[in-house]
Amino acid sequence: ALEAQLIIAICNTTLTAIGITIMGLPNVVFLATVVFFCSFIPVAGVFISSAPICLLALQKGGLQSMVIAIGLITVIHFIEAYFLNPKIFGHHLRMNAVMVLIVLTVGGKIFGIWGLVLGLPVVNYVFGTAIRRRPEDEVGADAVRSVPTG
């Protein structure tokens, strides 16, 4: 799951760096670095990394520029939440993208940050051990063990 989060952080950072470069904001490398590291903090990371971007946009271009920055951040995180997370986590955890989206949504609603952090690993473990292990697999293994070898 860490590898998937790293890929998502890189995508998020790249999209943000492109957006703030187009906006003409200064300190793109610094802001992109903040976005990258904050990508590993569930929920709060978005707000932490958005604060300096919005403040610089406000300072450079006024309220209109800050609203554009907020819109940019919203669009990037929409893409991340509804397209990148399910696709990338689904691929790395061998889970259906829709199931990933459901687990993240339900886990976040019921358990908050802990549901977002632990939801996918727990469901992946349960799915991998309880559901994927079929009784016929165990019967086949028992049959192989009971074959005389001598």
JSON list of C-alpha atoms in Angstrom, two decimals:
[
{"chain": "A", "resi": 1, "resn": "ALA", "atom": "CA", "xyz": [0.00, 0.00, 0.00]},
{"chain": "A", "resi": 2, "resn": "LEU", "atom": "CA", "xyz": [2.94, 2.33, 0.59]},
{"chain": "A", "resi": 3, "resn": "GLU", "atom": "CA", "xyz": [4.07, 1.92, -3.01]},
{"chain": "A", "resi": 4, "resn": "ALA", "atom": "CA", "xyz": [0.58, 2.85, -4.23]},
{"chain": "A", "resi": 5, "resn": "GLN", "atom": "CA", "xyz": [0.53, 5.91, -1.96]},
{"chain": "A", "resi": 6, "resn": "LEU", "atom": "CA", "xyz": [3.94, 6.94, -3.30]},
{"chain": "A", "resi": 7, "resn": "ILE", "atom": "CA", "xyz": [2.64, 6.80, -6.88]},
{"chain": "A", "resi": 8, "resn": "ILE", "atom": "CA", "xyz": [-0.42, 8.83, -5.91]},
{"chain": "A", "resi": 9, "resn": "ALA", "atom": "CA", "xyz": [1.79, 11.38, -4.12]},
{"chain": "A", "resi": 10, "resn": "ILE", "atom": "CA", "xyz": [3.93, 11.76, -7.25]},
{"chain": "A", "resi": 11, "resn": "CYS", "atom": "CA", "xyz": [0.84, 12.21, -9.46]},
{"chain": "A", "resi": 12, "resn": "ASN", "atom": "CA", "xyz": [-0.69, 14.69, -7.02]},
{"chain": "A", "resi": 13, "resn": "THR", "atom": "CA", "xyz": [2.57, 16.65, -6.78]},
{"chain": "A", "resi": 14, "resn": "THR", "atom": "CA", "xyz": [3.02, 16.74, -10.55]},
{"chain": "A", "resi": 15, "resn": "LEU", "atom": "CA", "xyz": [-0.53, 17.97, -11.19]},
{"chain": "A", "resi": 16, "resn": "THR", "atom": "CA", "xyz": [-0.21, 20.61, -8.47]},
{"chain": "A", "resi": 17, "resn": "ALA", "atom": "CA", "xyz": [3.19, 21.80, -9.74]},
{"chain": "A", "resi": 18, "resn": "ILE", "atom": "CA", "xyz": [1.78, 22.17, -13.26]},
{"chain": "A", "resi": 19, "resn": "GLY", "atom": "CA", "xyz": [-1.23, 24.07, -11.94]},
{"chain": "A", "resi": 20, "resn": "ILE", "atom": "CA", "xyz": [0.69, 26.50, -9.77]},
{"chain": "A", "resi": 21, "resn": "THR", "atom": "CA", "xyz": [3.22, 27.07, -12.56]},
{"chain": "A", "resi": 22, "resn": "ILE", "atom": "CA", "xyz": [0.39, 27.98, -14.93]},
{"chain": "A", "resi": 23, "resn": "MET", "atom": "CA", "xyz": [-0.98, 30.32, -12.26]},
{"chain": "A", "resi": 24, "resn": "GLY", "atom": "CA", "xyz": [2.43, 31.99, -12.09]},
{"chain": "A", "resi": 25, "resn": "LEU", "atom": "CA", "xyz": [2.97, 31.44, -8.38]},
{"chain": "A", "resi": 26, "resn": "PRO", "atom": "CA", "xyz": [6.54, 31.67, -7.04]},
{"chain": "A", "resi": 27, "resn": "ASN", "atom": "CA", "xyz": [8.39, 28.93, -5.14]},
{"chain": "A", "resi": 28, "resn": "VAL", "atom": "CA", "xyz": [7.00, 26.06, -7.21]},
{"chain": "A", "resi": 29, "resn": "VAL", "atom": "CA", "xyz": [9.64, 23.57, -6.01]},
{"chain": "A", "resi": 30, "resn": "PHE", "atom": "CA", "xyz": [8.99, 24.39, -2.34]},
{"chain": "A", "resi": 31, "resn": "LEU", "atom": "CA", "xyz": [5.21, 24.17, -2.76]},
{"chain": "A", "resi": 32, "resn": "ALA", "atom": "CA", "xyz": [5.48, 20.91, -4.70]},
{"chain": "A", "resi": 33, "resn": "THR", "atom": "CA", "xyz": [7.70, 19.44, -1.97]},
{"chain": "A", "resi": 34, "resn": "VAL", "atom": "CA", "xyz": [5.15, 20.39, 0.69]},
{"chain": "A", "resi": 35, "resn": "VAL", "atom": "CA", "xyz": [2.38, 18.81, -1.41]},
{"chain": "A", "resi": 36, "resn": "PHE", "atom": "CA", "xyz": [4.43, 15.62, -1.85]},
{"chain": "A", "resi": 37, "resn": "PHE", "atom": "CA", "xyz": [5.08, 15.07, 1.85]},
{"chain": "A", "resi": 38, "resn": "CYS", "atom": "CA", "xyz": [1.57, 16.10, 2.88]},
{"chain": "A", "resi": 39, "resn": "SER", "atom": "CA", "xyz": [0.15, 13.54, 0.42]},
{"chain": "A", "resi": 40, "resn": "PHE", "atom": "CA", "xyz": [1.03, 10.87, 2.99]},
{"chain": "A", "resi": 41, "resn": "ILE", "atom": "CA", "xyz": [-1.16, 12.49, 5.67]},
{"chain": "A", "resi": 42, "resn": "PRO", "atom": "CA", "xyz": [-4.80, 11.39, 5.23]},
{"chain": "A", "resi": 43, "resn": "VAL", "atom": "CA", "xyz": [-7.39, 14.19, 5.05]},
{"chain": "A", "resi": 44, "resn": "ALA", "atom": "CA", "xyz": [-5.37, 16.81, 6.97]},
{"chain": "A", "resi": 45, "resn": "GLY", "atom": "CA", "xyz": [-2.54, 16.72, 4.41]},
{"chain": "A", "resi": 46, "resn": "VAL", "atom": "CA", "xyz": [-4.75, 18.38, 1.81]},
{"chain": "A", "resi": 47, "resn": "PHE", "atom": "CA", "xyz": [-5.44, 21.31, 4.10]},
{"chain": "A", "resi": 48, "resn": "ILE", "atom": "CA", "xyz": [-1.84, 21.61, 5.30]},
{"chain": "A", "resi": 49, "resn": "SER", "atom": "CA", "xyz": [-0.46, 21.68, 1.76]},
{"chain": "A", "resi": 50, "resn": "SER", "atom": "CA", "xyz": [-3.22, 23.96, 0.48]},
{"chain": "A", "resi": 51, "resn": "ALA", "atom": "CA", "xyz": [-2.59, 26.72, 3.02]},
{"chain": "A", "resi": 52, "resn": "PRO", "atom": "CA", "xyz": [0.72, 28.02, 1.60]},
{"chain": "A", "resi": 53, "resn": "ILE", "atom": "CA", "xyz": [-0.58, 27.74, -1.97]},
{"chain": "A", "resi": 54, "resn": "CYS", "atom": "CA", "xyz": [-3.69, 29.75, -1.15]},
{"chain": "A", "resi": 55, "resn": "LEU", "atom": "CA", "xyz": [-1.77, 32.35, 0.86]},
{"chain": "A", "resi": 56, "resn": "LEU", "atom": "CA", "xyz": [0.76, 32.88, -1.95]},
{"chain": "A", "resi": 57, "resn": "ALA", "atom": "CA", "xyz": [-2.06, 33.11, -4.48]},
{"chain": "A", "resi": 58, "resn": "LEU", "atom": "CA", "xyz": [-3.82, 35.69, -2.29]},
{"chain": "A", "resi": 59, "resn": "GLN", "atom": "CA", "xyz": [-0.62, 37.70, -1.90]},
{"chain": "A", "resi": 60, "resn": "LYS", "atom": "CA", "xyz": [0.28, 37.55, -5.60]},
{"chain": "A", "resi": 61, "resn": "GLY", "atom": "CA", "xyz": [-3.08, 37.94, -7.30]},
{"chain": "A", "resi": 62, "resn": "GLY", "atom": "CA", "xyz": [-5.65, 38.81, -4.69]},
{"chain": "A", "resi": 63, "resn": "LEU", "atom": "CA", "xyz": [-8.89, 37.07, -3.83]},
{"chain": "A", "resi": 64, "resn": "GLN", "atom": "CA", "xyz": [-9.60, 35.96, -7.40]},
{"chain": "A", "resi": 65, "resn": "SER", "atom": "CA", "xyz": [-6.24, 34.19, -7.61]},
{"chain": "A", "resi": 66, "resn": "MET", "atom": "CA", "xyz": [-6.88, 32.46, -4.28]},
{"chain": "A", "resi": 67, "resn": "VAL", "atom": "CA", "xyz": [-10.29, 31.24, -5.47]},
{"chain": "A", "resi": 68, "resn": "ILE", "atom": "CA", "xyz": [-8.63, 29.86, -8.61]},
{"chain": "A", "resi": 69, "resn": "ALA", "atom": "CA", "xyz": [-6.04, 28.09, -6.42]},
{"chain": "A", "resi": 70, "resn": "ILE", "atom": "CA", "xyz": [-8.81, 26.57, -4.30]},
{"chain": "A", "resi": 71, "resn": "GLY", "atom": "CA", "xyz": [-10.56, 25.41, -7.48]},
{"chain": "A", "resi": 72, "resn": "LEU", "atom": "CA", "xyz": [-7.33, 23.91, -8.79]},
{"chain": "A", "resi": 73, "resn": "ILE", "atom": "CA", "xyz": [-6.72, 22.03, -5.54]},
{"chain": "A", "resi": 74, "resn": "THR", "atom": "CA", "xyz": [-10.33, 20.82, -5.48]},
{"chain": "A", "resi": 75, "resn": "VAL", "atom": "CA", "xyz": [-10.13, 19.47, -9.04]},
{"chain": "A", "resi": 76, "resn": "ILE", "atom": "CA", "xyz": [-6.79, 17.74, -8.38]},
{"chain": "A", "resi": 77, "resn": "HIS", "atom": "CA", "xyz": [-8.08, 16.06, -5.24]},
{"chain": "A", "resi": 78, "resn": "PHE", "atom": "CA", "xyz": [-11.31, 15.05, -6.98]},
{"chain": "A", "resi": 79, "resn": "ILE", "atom": "CA", "xyz": [-9.20, 13.34, -9.65]},
{"chain": "A", "resi": 80, "resn": "GLU", "atom": "CA", "xyz": [-7.08, 11.74, -6.93]},
{"chain": "A", "resi": 81, "resn": "ALA", "atom": "CA", "xyz": [-10.00, 10.52, -4.80]},
{"chain": "A", "resi": 82, "resn": "TYR", "atom": "CA", "xyz": [-12.27, 9.21, -7.53]},
{"chain": "A", "resi": 83, "resn": "PHE", "atom": "CA", "xyz": [-9.85, 8.05, -10.23]},
{"chain": "A", "resi": 84, "resn": "LEU", "atom": "CA", "xyz": [-6.25, 7.65, -9.03]},
{"chain": "A", "resi": 85, "resn": "ASN", "atom": "CA", "xyz": [-6.85, 6.11, -5.59]},
{"chain": "A", "resi": 86, "resn": "PRO", "atom": "CA", "xyz": [-9.24, 3.36, -6.75]},
{"chain": "A", "resi": 87, "resn": "LYS", "atom": "CA", "xyz": [-7.20, 2.55, -9.86]},
{"chain": "A", "resi": 88, "resn": "ILE", "atom": "CA", "xyz": [-3.73, 2.55, -8.27]},
{"chain": "A", "resi": 89, "resn": "PHE", "atom": "CA", "xyz": [-4.67, 0.99, -4.92]},
{"chain": "A", "resi": 90, "resn": "GLY", "atom": "CA", "xyz": [-6.86, -1.53, -6.74]},
{"chain": "A", "resi": 91, "resn": "HIS", "atom": "CA", "xyz": [-3.95, -2.55, -8.95]},
{"chain": "A", "resi": 92, "resn": "HIS", "atom": "CA", "xyz": [-1.41, -2.81, -6.13]},
{"chain": "A", "resi": 93, "resn": "LEU", "atom": "CA", "xyz": [-3.75, -4.59, -3.70]},
{"chain": "A", "resi": 94, "resn": "ARG", "atom": "CA", "xyz": [-5.38, -6.70, -6.45]},
{"chain": "A", "resi": 95, "resn": "MET", "atom": "CA", "xyz": [-8.80, -5.32, -5.58]},
{"chain": "A", "resi": 96, "resn": "ASN", "atom": "CA", "xyz": [-11.53, -4.01, -7.85]},
{"chain": "A", "resi": 97, "resn": "ALA", "atom": "CA", "xyz": [-11.37, -0.21, -8.18]},
{"chain": "A", "resi": 98, "resn": "VAL", "atom": "CA", "xyz": [-15.03, 0.11, -7.19]},
{"chain": "A", "resi": 99, "resn": "MET", "atom": "CA", "xyz": [-14.37, -1.92, -4.04]},
{"chain": "A", "resi": 100, "resn": "VAL", "atom": "CA", "xyz": [-11.45, 0.37, -3.18]},
{"chain": "A", "resi": 101, "resn": "LEU", "atom": "CA", "xyz": [-13.69, 3.42, -3.60]},
{"chain": "A", "resi": 102, "resn": "ILE", "atom": "CA", "xyz": [-16.39, 1.84, -1.40]},
{"chain": "A", "resi": 103, "resn": "VAL", "atom": "CA", "xyz": [-13.89, 0.86, 1.32]},
{"chain": "A", "resi": 104, "resn": "LEU", "atom": "CA", "xyz": [-12.36, 4.35, 1.38]},
{"chain": "A", "resi": 105, "resn": "THR", "atom": "CA", "xyz": [-15.78, 6.03, 1.48]},
{"chain": "A", "resi": 106, "resn": "VAL", "atom": "CA", "xyz": [-17.34, 3.76, 4.11]},
{"chain": "A", "resi": 107, "resn": "GLY", "atom": "CA", "xyz": [-14.14, 3.55, 6.17]},
{"chain": "A", "resi": 108, "resn": "GLY", "atom": "CA", "xyz": [-13.79, 7.32, 6.17]},
{"chain": "A", "resi": 109, "resn": "LYS", "atom": "CA", "xyz": [-17.42, 7.91, 7.11]},
{"chain": "A", "resi": 110, "resn": "ILE", "atom": "CA", "xyz": [-17.54, 5.35, 9.91]},
{"chain": "A", "resi": 111, "resn": "PHE", "atom": "CA", "xyz": [-14.01, 5.47, 11.36]},
{"chain": "A", "resi": 112, "resn": "GLY", "atom": "CA", "xyz": [-12.70, 8.84, 10.15]},
{"chain": "A", "resi": 113, "resn": "ILE", "atom": "CA", "xyz": [-8.98, 9.11, 9.50]},
{"chain": "A", "resi": 114, "resn": "TRP", "atom": "CA", "xyz": [-8.35, 5.61, 10.90]},
{"chain": "A", "resi": 115, "resn": "GLY", "atom": "CA", "xyz": [-10.84, 4.19, 8.41]},
{"chain": "A", "resi": 116, "resn": "LEU", "atom": "CA", "xyz": [-8.97, 5.85, 5.57]},
{"chain": "A", "resi": 117, "resn": "VAL", "atom": "CA", "xyz": [-5.58, 4.68, 6.82]},
{"chain": "A", "resi": 118, "resn": "LEU", "atom": "CA", "xyz": [-6.46, 1.13, 7.86]},
{"chain": "A", "resi": 119, "resn": "GLY", "atom": "CA", "xyz": [-9.53, 0.35, 5.76]},
{"chain": "A", "resi": 120, "resn": "LEU", "atom": "CA", "xyz": [-7.78, -0.97, 2.66]},
{"chain": "A", "resi": 121, "resn": "PRO", "atom": "CA", "xyz": [-5.15, -3.08, 4.45]},
{"chain": "A", "resi": 122, "resn": "VAL", "atom": "CA", "xyz": [-7.78, -4.65, 6.74]},
{"chain": "A", "resi": 123, "resn": "VAL", "atom": "CA", "xyz": [-10.21, -5.40, 3.90]},
{"chain": "A", "resi": 124, "resn": "ASN", "atom": "CA", "xyz": [-7.37, -6.70, 1.75]},
{"chain": "A", "resi": 125, "resn": "TYR", "atom": "CA", "xyz": [-6.28, -9.04, 4.56]},
{"chain": "A", "resi": 126, "resn": "VAL", "atom": "CA", "xyz": [-9.82, -10.26, 5.21]},
{"chain": "A", "resi": 127, "resn": "PHE", "atom": "CA", "xyz": [-10.51, -10.63, 1.50]},
{"chain": "A", "resi": 128, "resn": "GLY", "atom": "CA", "xyz": [-7.21, -12.41, 0.94]},
{"chain": "A", "resi": 129, "resn": "THR", "atom": "CA", "xyz": [-7.49, -14.88, 3.80]},
{"chain": "A", "resi": 130, "resn": "ALA", "atom": "CA", "xyz": [-11.20, -15.50, 4.25]},
{"chain": "A", "resi": 131, "resn": "ILE", "atom": "CA", "xyz": [-12.82, -15.03, 0.87]},
{"chain": "A", "resi": 132, "resn": "ARG", "atom": "CA", "xyz": [-10.12, -16.02, -1.60]},
{"chain": "A", "resi": 133, "resn": "ARG", "atom": "CA", "xyz": [-9.33, -19.21, 0.32]},
{"chain": "A", "resi": 134, "resn": "ARG", "atom": "CA", "xyz": [-11.90, -21.63, -1.01]},
{"chain": "A", "resi": 135, "resn": "PRO", "atom": "CA", "xyz": [-12.76, -24.96, 0.63]},
{"chain": "A", "resi": 136, "resn": "GLU", "atom": "CA", "xyz": [-11.85, -26.83, -2.56]},
{"chain": "A", "resi": 137, "resn": "ASP", "atom": "CA", "xyz": [-8.31, -25.42, -2.29]},
{"chain": "A", "resi": 138, "resn": "GLU", "atom": "CA", "xyz": [-7.92, -27.04, 1.13]},
{"chain": "A", "resi": 139, "resn": "VAL", "atom": "CA", "xyz": [-9.45, -30.32, -0.09]},
{"chain": "A", "resi": 140, "resn": "GLY", "atom": "CA", "xyz": [-7.01, -30.37, -2.99]},
{"chain": "A", "resi": 141, "resn": "ALA", "atom": "CA", "xyz": [-4.10, -29.71, -0.64]},
{"chain": "A", "resi": 142, "resn": "ASP", "atom": "CA", "xyz": [-5.26, -32.54, 1.67]},
{"chain": "A", "resi": 143, "resn": "ALA", "atom": "CA", "xyz": [-5.53, -34.88, -1.30]},
{"chain": "A", "resi": 144, "resn": "VAL", "atom": "CA", "xyz": [-1.98, -34.09, -2.36]},
{"chain": "A", "resi": 145, "resn": "ARG", "atom": "CA", "xyz": [-0.71, -34.66, 1.19]},
{"chain": "A", "resi": 146, "resn": "SER", "atom": "CA", "xyz": [-2.49, -38.04, 1.45]},
{"chain": "A", "resi": 147, "resn": "VAL", "atom": "CA", "xyz": [-1.05, -39.50, -1.76]},
{"chain": "A", "resi": 148, "resn": "PRO", "atom": "CA", "xyz": [1.37, -42.30, -0.90]},
{"chain": "A", "resi": 149, "resn": "THR", "atom": "CA", "xyz": [4.92, -41.46, -1.94]},
{"chain": "A", "resi": 150, "resn": "GLY", "atom": "CA", "xyz": [6.66, -44.67, -1.47]}
]
